[in-house]
Amino acid sequence: WQDNITLAHSMVASAPQSAKSLSNFGVALLKQGQRAAAIEQFQASLAIFPMGESAFGIATALNEQGQTDAAVGWLRKTLNIAPALLKAHTDLCHHLLSRDDFAAAARACRNGLRYSPADANLLKGLGSSLMGTGETEKLIEILHRSLALNPHDDELRDYLASLAATTATSGQG
């Protein structure tokens, strides 16, 4: 095969009723920037069998097209199909944070943490959500947990130091 698209196309040709083949073809198309064609393949896959990867592929393609509201809807559909798909939880949390919907973002992160309590990205997302809701003490606790999981995250370490200094300064007044 010349590339992943010709390989995936060959797989679909040999097994046109395979949800996995259609989803793989969608992934190959998405990687080549062919978002509309990818969405068609993911939808065809979902019509055969509800695969979380296919729903997530649609969410990704829509996000890349700038259709964030539709992407959020598909991320929720993804999690209805595959509740343990961590990337969907993380992406949903980040989309909600970008809208300043801190309570919903915190729920999305907490739901993902039920499946992977040590996921540093979800912990950081939860921390950002808590900052938005003004829950500084919980924020610092969550970010320390995240840093313990990823001790080389210098950006997080610096942010925690800045929070500690701000908290100490506001506590003196």
JSON list of C-alpha atoms in Angstrom, two decimals:
[
{"chain": "A", "resi": 1, "resn": "TRP", "atom": "CA", "xyz": [0.00, 0.00, 0.00]},
{"chain": "A", "resi": 2, "resn": "GLN", "atom": "CA", "xyz": [1.14, 3.49, -0.80]},
{"chain": "A", "resi": 3, "resn": "ASP", "atom": "CA", "xyz": [-0.07, 5.04, 2.44]},
{"chain": "A", "resi": 4, "resn": "ASN", "atom": "CA", "xyz": [-2.54, 4.63, 5.31]},
{"chain": "A", "resi": 5, "resn": "ILE", "atom": "CA", "xyz": [-5.46, 5.83, 3.19]},
{"chain": "A", "resi": 6, "resn": "THR", "atom": "CA", "xyz": [-4.96, 3.20, 0.50]},
{"chain": "A", "resi": 7, "resn": "LEU", "atom": "CA", "xyz": [-4.51, 0.55, 3.19]},
{"chain": "A", "resi": 8, "resn": "ALA", "atom": "CA", "xyz": [-7.67, 1.63, 5.02]},
{"chain": "A", "resi": 9, "resn": "HIS", "atom": "CA", "xyz": [-9.60, 1.91, 1.74]},
{"chain": "A", "resi": 10, "resn": "SER", "atom": "CA", "xyz": [-8.51, -1.63, 0.87]},
{"chain": "A", "resi": 11, "resn": "MET", "atom": "CA", "xyz": [-9.74, -2.86, 4.26]},
{"chain": "A", "resi": 12, "resn": "VAL", "atom": "CA", "xyz": [-13.14, -1.22, 3.72]},
{"chain": "A", "resi": 13, "resn": "ALA", "atom": "CA", "xyz": [-13.37, -2.71, 0.22]},
{"chain": "A", "resi": 14, "resn": "SER", "atom": "CA", "xyz": [-12.72, -6.19, 1.57]},
{"chain": "A", "resi": 15, "resn": "ALA", "atom": "CA", "xyz": [-15.03, -5.76, 4.60]},
{"chain": "A", "resi": 16, "resn": "PRO", "atom": "CA", "xyz": [-17.61, -3.03, 3.81]},
{"chain": "A", "resi": 17, "resn": "GLN", "atom": "CA", "xyz": [-19.77, -3.93, 6.83]},
{"chain": "A", "resi": 18, "resn": "SER", "atom": "CA", "xyz": [-16.92, -3.71, 9.31]},
{"chain": "A", "resi": 19, "resn": "ALA", "atom": "CA", "xyz": [-17.42, -0.79, 11.67]},
{"chain": "A", "resi": 20, "resn": "LYS", "atom": "CA", "xyz": [-13.74, -1.00, 12.64]},
{"chain": "A", "resi": 21, "resn": "SER", "atom": "CA", "xyz": [-12.56, -0.80, 9.01]},
{"chain": "A", "resi": 22, "resn": "LEU", "atom": "CA", "xyz": [-14.77, 2.22, 8.37]},
{"chain": "A", "resi": 23, "resn": "SER", "atom": "CA", "xyz": [-13.54, 3.88, 11.55]},
{"chain": "A", "resi": 24, "resn": "ASN", "atom": "CA", "xyz": [-9.90, 3.19, 10.60]},
{"chain": "A", "resi": 25, "resn": "PHE", "atom": "CA", "xyz": [-10.56, 4.70, 7.18]},
{"chain": "A", "resi": 26, "resn": "GLY", "atom": "CA", "xyz": [-12.02, 7.77, 8.91]},
{"chain": "A", "resi": 27, "resn": "VAL", "atom": "CA", "xyz": [-8.90, 8.08, 11.08]},
{"chain": "A", "resi": 28, "resn": "ALA", "atom": "CA", "xyz": [-6.64, 7.89, 8.00]},
{"chain": "A", "resi": 29, "resn": "LEU", "atom": "CA", "xyz": [-8.71, 10.54, 6.21]},
{"chain": "A", "resi": 30, "resn": "LEU", "atom": "CA", "xyz": [-8.71, 12.78, 9.28]},
{"chain": "A", "resi": 31, "resn": "LYS", "atom": "CA", "xyz": [-4.92, 12.55, 9.53]},
{"chain": "A", "resi": 32, "resn": "GLN", "atom": "CA", "xyz": [-4.75, 13.75, 5.92]},
{"chain": "A", "resi": 33, "resn": "GLY", "atom": "CA", "xyz": [-6.98, 16.73, 6.71]},
{"chain": "A", "resi": 34, "resn": "GLN", "atom": "CA", "xyz": [-9.98, 15.33, 4.82]},
{"chain": "A", "resi": 35, "resn": "ARG", "atom": "CA", "xyz": [-12.44, 16.11, 7.60]},
{"chain": "A", "resi": 36, "resn": "ALA", "atom": "CA", "xyz": [-15.75, 15.89, 5.72]},
{"chain": "A", "resi": 37, "resn": "ALA", "atom": "CA", "xyz": [-14.81, 12.55, 4.19]},
{"chain": "A", "resi": 38, "resn": "ALA", "atom": "CA", "xyz": [-13.64, 11.33, 7.59]},
{"chain": "A", "resi": 39, "resn": "ILE", "atom": "CA", "xyz": [-16.95, 12.28, 9.19]},
{"chain": "A", "resi": 40, "resn": "GLU", "atom": "CA", "xyz": [-18.78, 10.27, 6.52]},
{"chain": "A", "resi": 41, "resn": "GLN", "atom": "CA", "xyz": [-16.71, 7.19, 7.34]},
{"chain": "A", "resi": 42, "resn": "PHE", "atom": "CA", "xyz": [-17.19, 7.63, 11.09]},
{"chain": "A", "resi": 43, "resn": "GLN", "atom": "CA", "xyz": [-20.95, 8.01, 10.60]},
{"chain": "A", "resi": 44, "resn": "ALA", "atom": "CA", "xyz": [-21.04, 4.88, 8.43]},
{"chain": "A", "resi": 45, "resn": "SER", "atom": "CA", "xyz": [-19.14, 3.05, 11.17]},
{"chain": "A", "resi": 46, "resn": "LEU", "atom": "CA", "xyz": [-21.60, 4.24, 13.83]},
{"chain": "A", "resi": 47, "resn": "ALA", "atom": "CA", "xyz": [-24.54, 3.10, 11.69]},
{"chain": "A", "resi": 48, "resn": "ILE", "atom": "CA", "xyz": [-23.15, -0.45, 11.93]},
{"chain": "A", "resi": 49, "resn": "PHE", "atom": "CA", "xyz": [-21.96, -0.47, 15.53]},
{"chain": "A", "resi": 50, "resn": "PRO", "atom": "CA", "xyz": [-21.68, 2.22, 18.22]},
{"chain": "A", "resi": 51, "resn": "MET", "atom": "CA", "xyz": [-17.92, 2.62, 18.58]},
{"chain": "A", "resi": 52, "resn": "GLY", "atom": "CA", "xyz": [-16.56, 5.31, 20.87]},
{"chain": "A", "resi": 53, "resn": "GLU", "atom": "CA", "xyz": [-13.60, 5.82, 18.54]},
{"chain": "A", "resi": 54, "resn": "SER", "atom": "CA", "xyz": [-15.91, 6.74, 15.67]},
{"chain": "A", "resi": 55, "resn": "ALA", "atom": "CA", "xyz": [-17.93, 9.22, 17.73]},
{"chain": "A", "resi": 56, "resn": "PHE", "atom": "CA", "xyz": [-14.67, 10.71, 19.03]},
{"chain": "A", "resi": 57, "resn": "GLY", "atom": "CA", "xyz": [-13.42, 10.97, 15.44]},
{"chain": "A", "resi": 58, "resn": "ILE", "atom": "CA", "xyz": [-16.46, 13.04, 14.53]},
{"chain": "A", "resi": 59, "resn": "ALA", "atom": "CA", "xyz": [-15.89, 15.29, 17.56]},
{"chain": "A", "resi": 60, "resn": "THR", "atom": "CA", "xyz": [-12.25, 15.75, 16.54]},
{"chain": "A", "resi": 61, "resn": "ALA", "atom": "CA", "xyz": [-13.10, 16.54, 12.92]},
{"chain": "A", "resi": 62, "resn": "LEU", "atom": "CA", "xyz": [-15.79, 19.04, 13.95]},
{"chain": "A", "resi": 63, "resn": "ASN", "atom": "CA", "xyz": [-13.40, 20.71, 16.38]},
{"chain": "A", "resi": 64, "resn": "GLU", "atom": "CA", "xyz": [-10.76, 21.00, 13.65]},
{"chain": "A", "resi": 65, "resn": "GLN", "atom": "CA", "xyz": [-13.42, 22.67, 11.47]},
{"chain": "A", "resi": 66, "resn": "GLY", "atom": "CA", "xyz": [-14.08, 25.20, 14.24]},
{"chain": "A", "resi": 67, "resn": "GLN", "atom": "CA", "xyz": [-17.50, 23.75, 15.09]},
{"chain": "A", "resi": 68, "resn": "THR", "atom": "CA", "xyz": [-16.86, 23.57, 18.83]},
{"chain": "A", "resi": 69, "resn": "ASP", "atom": "CA", "xyz": [-20.50, 23.43, 19.94]},
{"chain": "A", "resi": 70, "resn": "ALA", "atom": "CA", "xyz": [-21.10, 20.42, 17.70]},
{"chain": "A", "resi": 71, "resn": "ALA", "atom": "CA", "xyz": [-17.79, 18.91, 18.87]},
{"chain": "A", "resi": 72, "resn": "VAL", "atom": "CA", "xyz": [-18.91, 19.18, 22.51]},
{"chain": "A", "resi": 73, "resn": "GLY", "atom": "CA", "xyz": [-22.14, 17.39, 21.60]},
{"chain": "A", "resi": 74, "resn": "TRP", "atom": "CA", "xyz": [-20.19, 14.59, 19.95]},
{"chain": "A", "resi": 75, "resn": "LEU", "atom": "CA", "xyz": [-17.82, 14.33, 22.91]},
{"chain": "A", "resi": 76, "resn": "ARG", "atom": "CA", "xyz": [-20.87, 13.77, 25.11]},
{"chain": "A", "resi": 77, "resn": "LYS", "atom": "CA", "xyz": [-22.16, 11.14, 22.67]},
{"chain": "A", "resi": 78, "resn": "THR", "atom": "CA", "xyz": [-18.71, 9.53, 22.73]},
{"chain": "A", "resi": 79, "resn": "LEU", "atom": "CA", "xyz": [-18.83, 9.25, 26.51]},
{"chain": "A", "resi": 80, "resn": "ASN", "atom": "CA", "xyz": [-22.32, 7.74, 26.36]},
{"chain": "A", "resi": 81, "resn": "ILE", "atom": "CA", "xyz": [-20.91, 5.02, 24.10]},
{"chain": "A", "resi": 82, "resn": "ALA", "atom": "CA", "xyz": [-17.48, 4.63, 25.71]},
{"chain": "A", "resi": 83, "resn": "PRO", "atom": "CA", "xyz": [-17.49, 6.17, 29.21]},
{"chain": "A", "resi": 84, "resn": "ALA", "atom": "CA", "xyz": [-13.88, 5.18, 29.91]},
{"chain": "A", "resi": 85, "resn": "LEU", "atom": "CA", "xyz": [-12.39, 6.98, 26.87]},
{"chain": "A", "resi": 86, "resn": "LEU", "atom": "CA", "xyz": [-10.10, 9.40, 28.74]},
{"chain": "A", "resi": 87, "resn": "LYS", "atom": "CA", "xyz": [-9.22, 11.60, 25.77]},
{"chain": "A", "resi": 88, "resn": "ALA", "atom": "CA", "xyz": [-12.93, 12.41, 25.37]},
{"chain": "A", "resi": 89, "resn": "HIS", "atom": "CA", "xyz": [-13.16, 13.43, 29.04]},
{"chain": "A", "resi": 90, "resn": "THR", "atom": "CA", "xyz": [-10.04, 15.59, 28.71]},
{"chain": "A", "resi": 91, "resn": "ASP", "atom": "CA", "xyz": [-11.22, 17.26, 25.49]},
{"chain": "A", "resi": 92, "resn": "LEU", "atom": "CA", "xyz": [-14.68, 17.88, 26.93]},
{"chain": "A", "resi": 93, "resn": "CYS", "atom": "CA", "xyz": [-13.15, 19.44, 30.05]},
{"chain": "A", "resi": 94, "resn": "HIS", "atom": "CA", "xyz": [-10.93, 21.72, 27.94]},
{"chain": "A", "resi": 95, "resn": "HIS", "atom": "CA", "xyz": [-13.81, 22.81, 25.70]},
{"chain": "A", "resi": 96, "resn": "LEU", "atom": "CA", "xyz": [-15.94, 23.64, 28.73]},
{"chain": "A", "resi": 97, "resn": "LEU", "atom": "CA", "xyz": [-13.05, 25.53, 30.33]},
{"chain": "A", "resi": 98, "resn": "SER", "atom": "CA", "xyz": [-12.63, 27.59, 27.16]},
{"chain": "A", "resi": 99, "resn": "ARG", "atom": "CA", "xyz": [-16.29, 28.64, 27.57]},
{"chain": "A", "resi": 100, "resn": "ASP", "atom": "CA", "xyz": [-15.72, 29.53, 31.24]},
{"chain": "A", "resi": 101, "resn": "ASP", "atom": "CA", "xyz": [-18.25, 26.85, 32.19]},
{"chain": "A", "resi": 102, "resn": "PHE", "atom": "CA", "xyz": [-16.20, 25.90, 35.24]},
{"chain": "A", "resi": 103, "resn": "ALA", "atom": "CA", "xyz": [-18.80, 23.77, 37.02]},
{"chain": "A", "resi": 104, "resn": "ALA", "atom": "CA", "xyz": [-19.45, 21.63, 33.92]},
{"chain": "A", "resi": 105, "resn": "ALA", "atom": "CA", "xyz": [-15.70, 21.36, 33.26]},
{"chain": "A", "resi": 106, "resn": "ALA", "atom": "CA", "xyz": [-15.14, 20.18, 36.83]},
{"chain": "A", "resi": 107, "resn": "ARG", "atom": "CA", "xyz": [-17.86, 17.53, 36.38]},
{"chain": "A", "resi": 108, "resn": "ALA", "atom": "CA", "xyz": [-16.26, 16.36, 33.11]},
{"chain": "A", "resi": 109, "resn": "CYS", "atom": "CA", "xyz": [-12.84, 16.07, 34.75]},
{"chain": "A", "resi": 110, "resn": "ARG", "atom": "CA", "xyz": [-14.22, 14.31, 37.82]},
{"chain": "A", "resi": 111, "resn": "ASN", "atom": "CA", "xyz": [-16.07, 11.82, 35.60]},
{"chain": "A", "resi": 112, "resn": "GLY", "atom": "CA", "xyz": [-12.83, 11.05, 33.78]},
{"chain": "A", "resi": 113, "resn": "LEU", "atom": "CA", "xyz": [-10.94, 10.71, 37.05]},
{"chain": "A", "resi": 114, "resn": "ARG", "atom": "CA", "xyz": [-13.38, 7.96, 38.08]},
{"chain": "A", "resi": 115, "resn": "TYR", "atom": "CA", "xyz": [-11.81, 5.85, 35.31]},
{"chain": "A", "resi": 116, "resn": "SER", "atom": "CA", "xyz": [-8.24, 7.03, 35.79]},
{"chain": "A", "resi": 117, "resn": "PRO", "atom": "CA", "xyz": [-7.65, 8.70, 39.17]},
{"chain": "A", "resi": 118, "resn": "ALA", "atom": "CA", "xyz": [-4.00, 9.38, 38.36]},
{"chain": "A", "resi": 119, "resn": "ASP", "atom": "CA", "xyz": [-4.48, 11.15, 35.02]},
{"chain": "A", "resi": 120, "resn": "ALA", "atom": "CA", "xyz": [-2.38, 14.33, 35.27]},
{"chain": "A", "resi": 121, "resn": "ASN", "atom": "CA", "xyz": [-4.22, 16.11, 32.44]},
{"chain": "A", "resi": 122, "resn": "LEU", "atom": "CA", "xyz": [-7.61, 15.56, 34.03]},
{"chain": "A", "resi": 123, "resn": "LEU", "atom": "CA", "xyz": [-6.23, 16.69, 37.39]},
{"chain": "A", "resi": 124, "resn": "LYS", "atom": "CA", "xyz": [-4.88, 19.87, 35.79]},
{"chain": "A", "resi": 125, "resn": "GLY", "atom": "CA", "xyz": [-8.23, 20.44, 34.08]},
{"chain": "A", "resi": 126, "resn": "LEU", "atom": "CA", "xyz": [-10.01, 19.97, 37.39]},
{"chain": "A", "resi": 127, "resn": "GLY", "atom": "CA", "xyz": [-7.58, 22.40, 38.99]},
{"chain": "A", "resi": 128, "resn": "SER", "atom": "CA", "xyz": [-8.31, 25.01, 36.33]},
{"chain": "A", "resi": 129, "resn": "SER", "atom": "CA", "xyz": [-12.04, 24.46, 36.88]},
{"chain": "A", "resi": 130, "resn": "LEU", "atom": "CA", "xyz": [-11.65, 24.97, 40.61]},
{"chain": "A", "resi": 131, "resn": "MET", "atom": "CA", "xyz": [-9.68, 28.16, 40.01]},
{"chain": "A", "resi": 132, "resn": "GLY", "atom": "CA", "xyz": [-12.60, 29.42, 37.96]},
{"chain": "A", "resi": 133, "resn": "THR", "atom": "CA", "xyz": [-15.03, 28.66, 40.77]},
{"chain": "A", "resi": 134, "resn": "GLY", "atom": "CA", "xyz": [-12.71, 30.25, 43.36]},
{"chain": "A", "resi": 135, "resn": "GLU", "atom": "CA", "xyz": [-12.00, 27.05, 45.28]},
{"chain": "A", "resi": 136, "resn": "THR", "atom": "CA", "xyz": [-8.33, 27.85, 45.89]},
{"chain": "A", "resi": 137, "resn": "GLU", "atom": "CA", "xyz": [-7.63, 25.30, 48.62]},
{"chain": "A", "resi": 138, "resn": "LYS", "atom": "CA", "xyz": [-9.04, 22.41, 46.57]},
{"chain": "A", "resi": 139, "resn": "LEU", "atom": "CA", "xyz": [-7.21, 23.79, 43.53]},
{"chain": "A", "resi": 140, "resn": "ILE", "atom": "CA", "xyz": [-3.84, 23.68, 45.28]},
{"chain": "A", "resi": 141, "resn": "GLU", "atom": "CA", "xyz": [-4.50, 20.15, 46.57]},
{"chain": "A", "resi": 142, "resn": "ILE", "atom": "CA", "xyz": [-5.47, 18.89, 43.09]},
{"chain": "A", "resi": 143, "resn": "LEU", "atom": "CA", "xyz": [-2.48, 20.54, 41.42]},
{"chain": "A", "resi": 144, "resn": "HIS", "atom": "CA", "xyz": [-0.10, 19.03, 43.97]},
{"chain": "A", "resi": 145, "resn": "ARG", "atom": "CA", "xyz": [-1.56, 15.61, 43.11]},
{"chain": "A", "resi": 146, "resn": "SER", "atom": "CA", "xyz": [-1.01, 16.34, 39.42]},
{"chain": "A", "resi": 147, "resn": "LEU", "atom": "CA", "xyz": [2.58, 17.47, 40.05]},
{"chain": "A", "resi": 148, "resn": "ALA", "atom": "CA", "xyz": [3.29, 14.32, 42.07]},
{"chain": "A", "resi": 149, "resn": "LEU", "atom": "CA", "xyz": [2.24, 12.31, 39.00]},
{"chain": "A", "resi": 150, "resn": "ASN", "atom": "CA", "xyz": [4.28, 14.45, 36.63]},
{"chain": "A", "resi": 151, "resn": "PRO", "atom": "CA", "xyz": [7.20, 15.89, 38.63]},
{"chain": "A", "resi": 152, "resn": "HIS", "atom": "CA", "xyz": [8.90, 17.28, 35.50]},
{"chain": "A", "resi": 153, "resn": "ASP", "atom": "CA", "xyz": [6.02, 19.66, 34.70]},
{"chain": "A", "resi": 154, "resn": "ASP", "atom": "CA", "xyz": [7.91, 22.91, 35.28]},
{"chain": "A", "resi": 155, "resn": "GLU", "atom": "CA", "xyz": [4.97, 25.06, 34.17]},
{"chain": "A", "resi": 156, "resn": "LEU", "atom": "CA", "xyz": [2.77, 23.46, 36.83]},
{"chain": "A", "resi": 157, "resn": "ARG", "atom": "CA", "xyz": [5.51, 23.79, 39.46]},
{"chain": "A", "resi": 158, "resn": "ASP", "atom": "CA", "xyz": [5.87, 27.51, 38.67]},
{"chain": "A", "resi": 159, "resn": "TYR", "atom": "CA", "xyz": [2.11, 27.99, 38.78]},
{"chain": "A", "resi": 160, "resn": "LEU", "atom": "CA", "xyz": [1.89, 26.32, 42.19]},
{"chain": "A", "resi": 161, "resn": "ALA", "atom": "CA", "xyz": [4.68, 28.56, 43.50]},
{"chain": "A", "resi": 162, "resn": "SER", "atom": "CA", "xyz": [2.83, 31.61, 42.20]},
{"chain": "A", "resi": 163, "resn": "LEU", "atom": "CA", "xyz": [-0.41, 30.41, 43.84]},
{"chain": "A", "resi": 164, "resn": "ALA", "atom": "CA", "xyz": [1.38, 29.81, 47.13]},
{"chain": "A", "resi": 165, "resn": "ALA", "atom": "CA", "xyz": [2.85, 33.32, 47.04]},
{"chain": "A", "resi": 166, "resn": "THR", "atom": "CA", "xyz": [-0.54, 34.86, 46.19]},
{"chain": "A", "resi": 167, "resn": "THR", "atom": "CA", "xyz": [-2.27, 32.88, 48.93]},
{"chain": "A", "resi": 168, "resn": "ALA", "atom": "CA", "xyz": [0.40, 33.86, 51.47]},
{"chain": "A", "resi": 169, "resn": "THR", "atom": "CA", "xyz": [0.13, 37.54, 50.47]},
{"chain": "A", "resi": 170, "resn": "SER", "atom": "CA", "xyz": [-3.68, 37.58, 50.63]},
{"chain": "A", "resi": 171, "resn": "GLY", "atom": "CA", "xyz": [-3.56, 35.81, 54.01]},
{"chain": "A", "resi": 172, "resn": "GLN", "atom": "CA", "xyz": [-1.41, 38.62, 55.47]},
{"chain": "A", "resi": 173, "resn": "GLY", "atom": "CA", "xyz": [-3.89, 41.40, 54.70]}
]
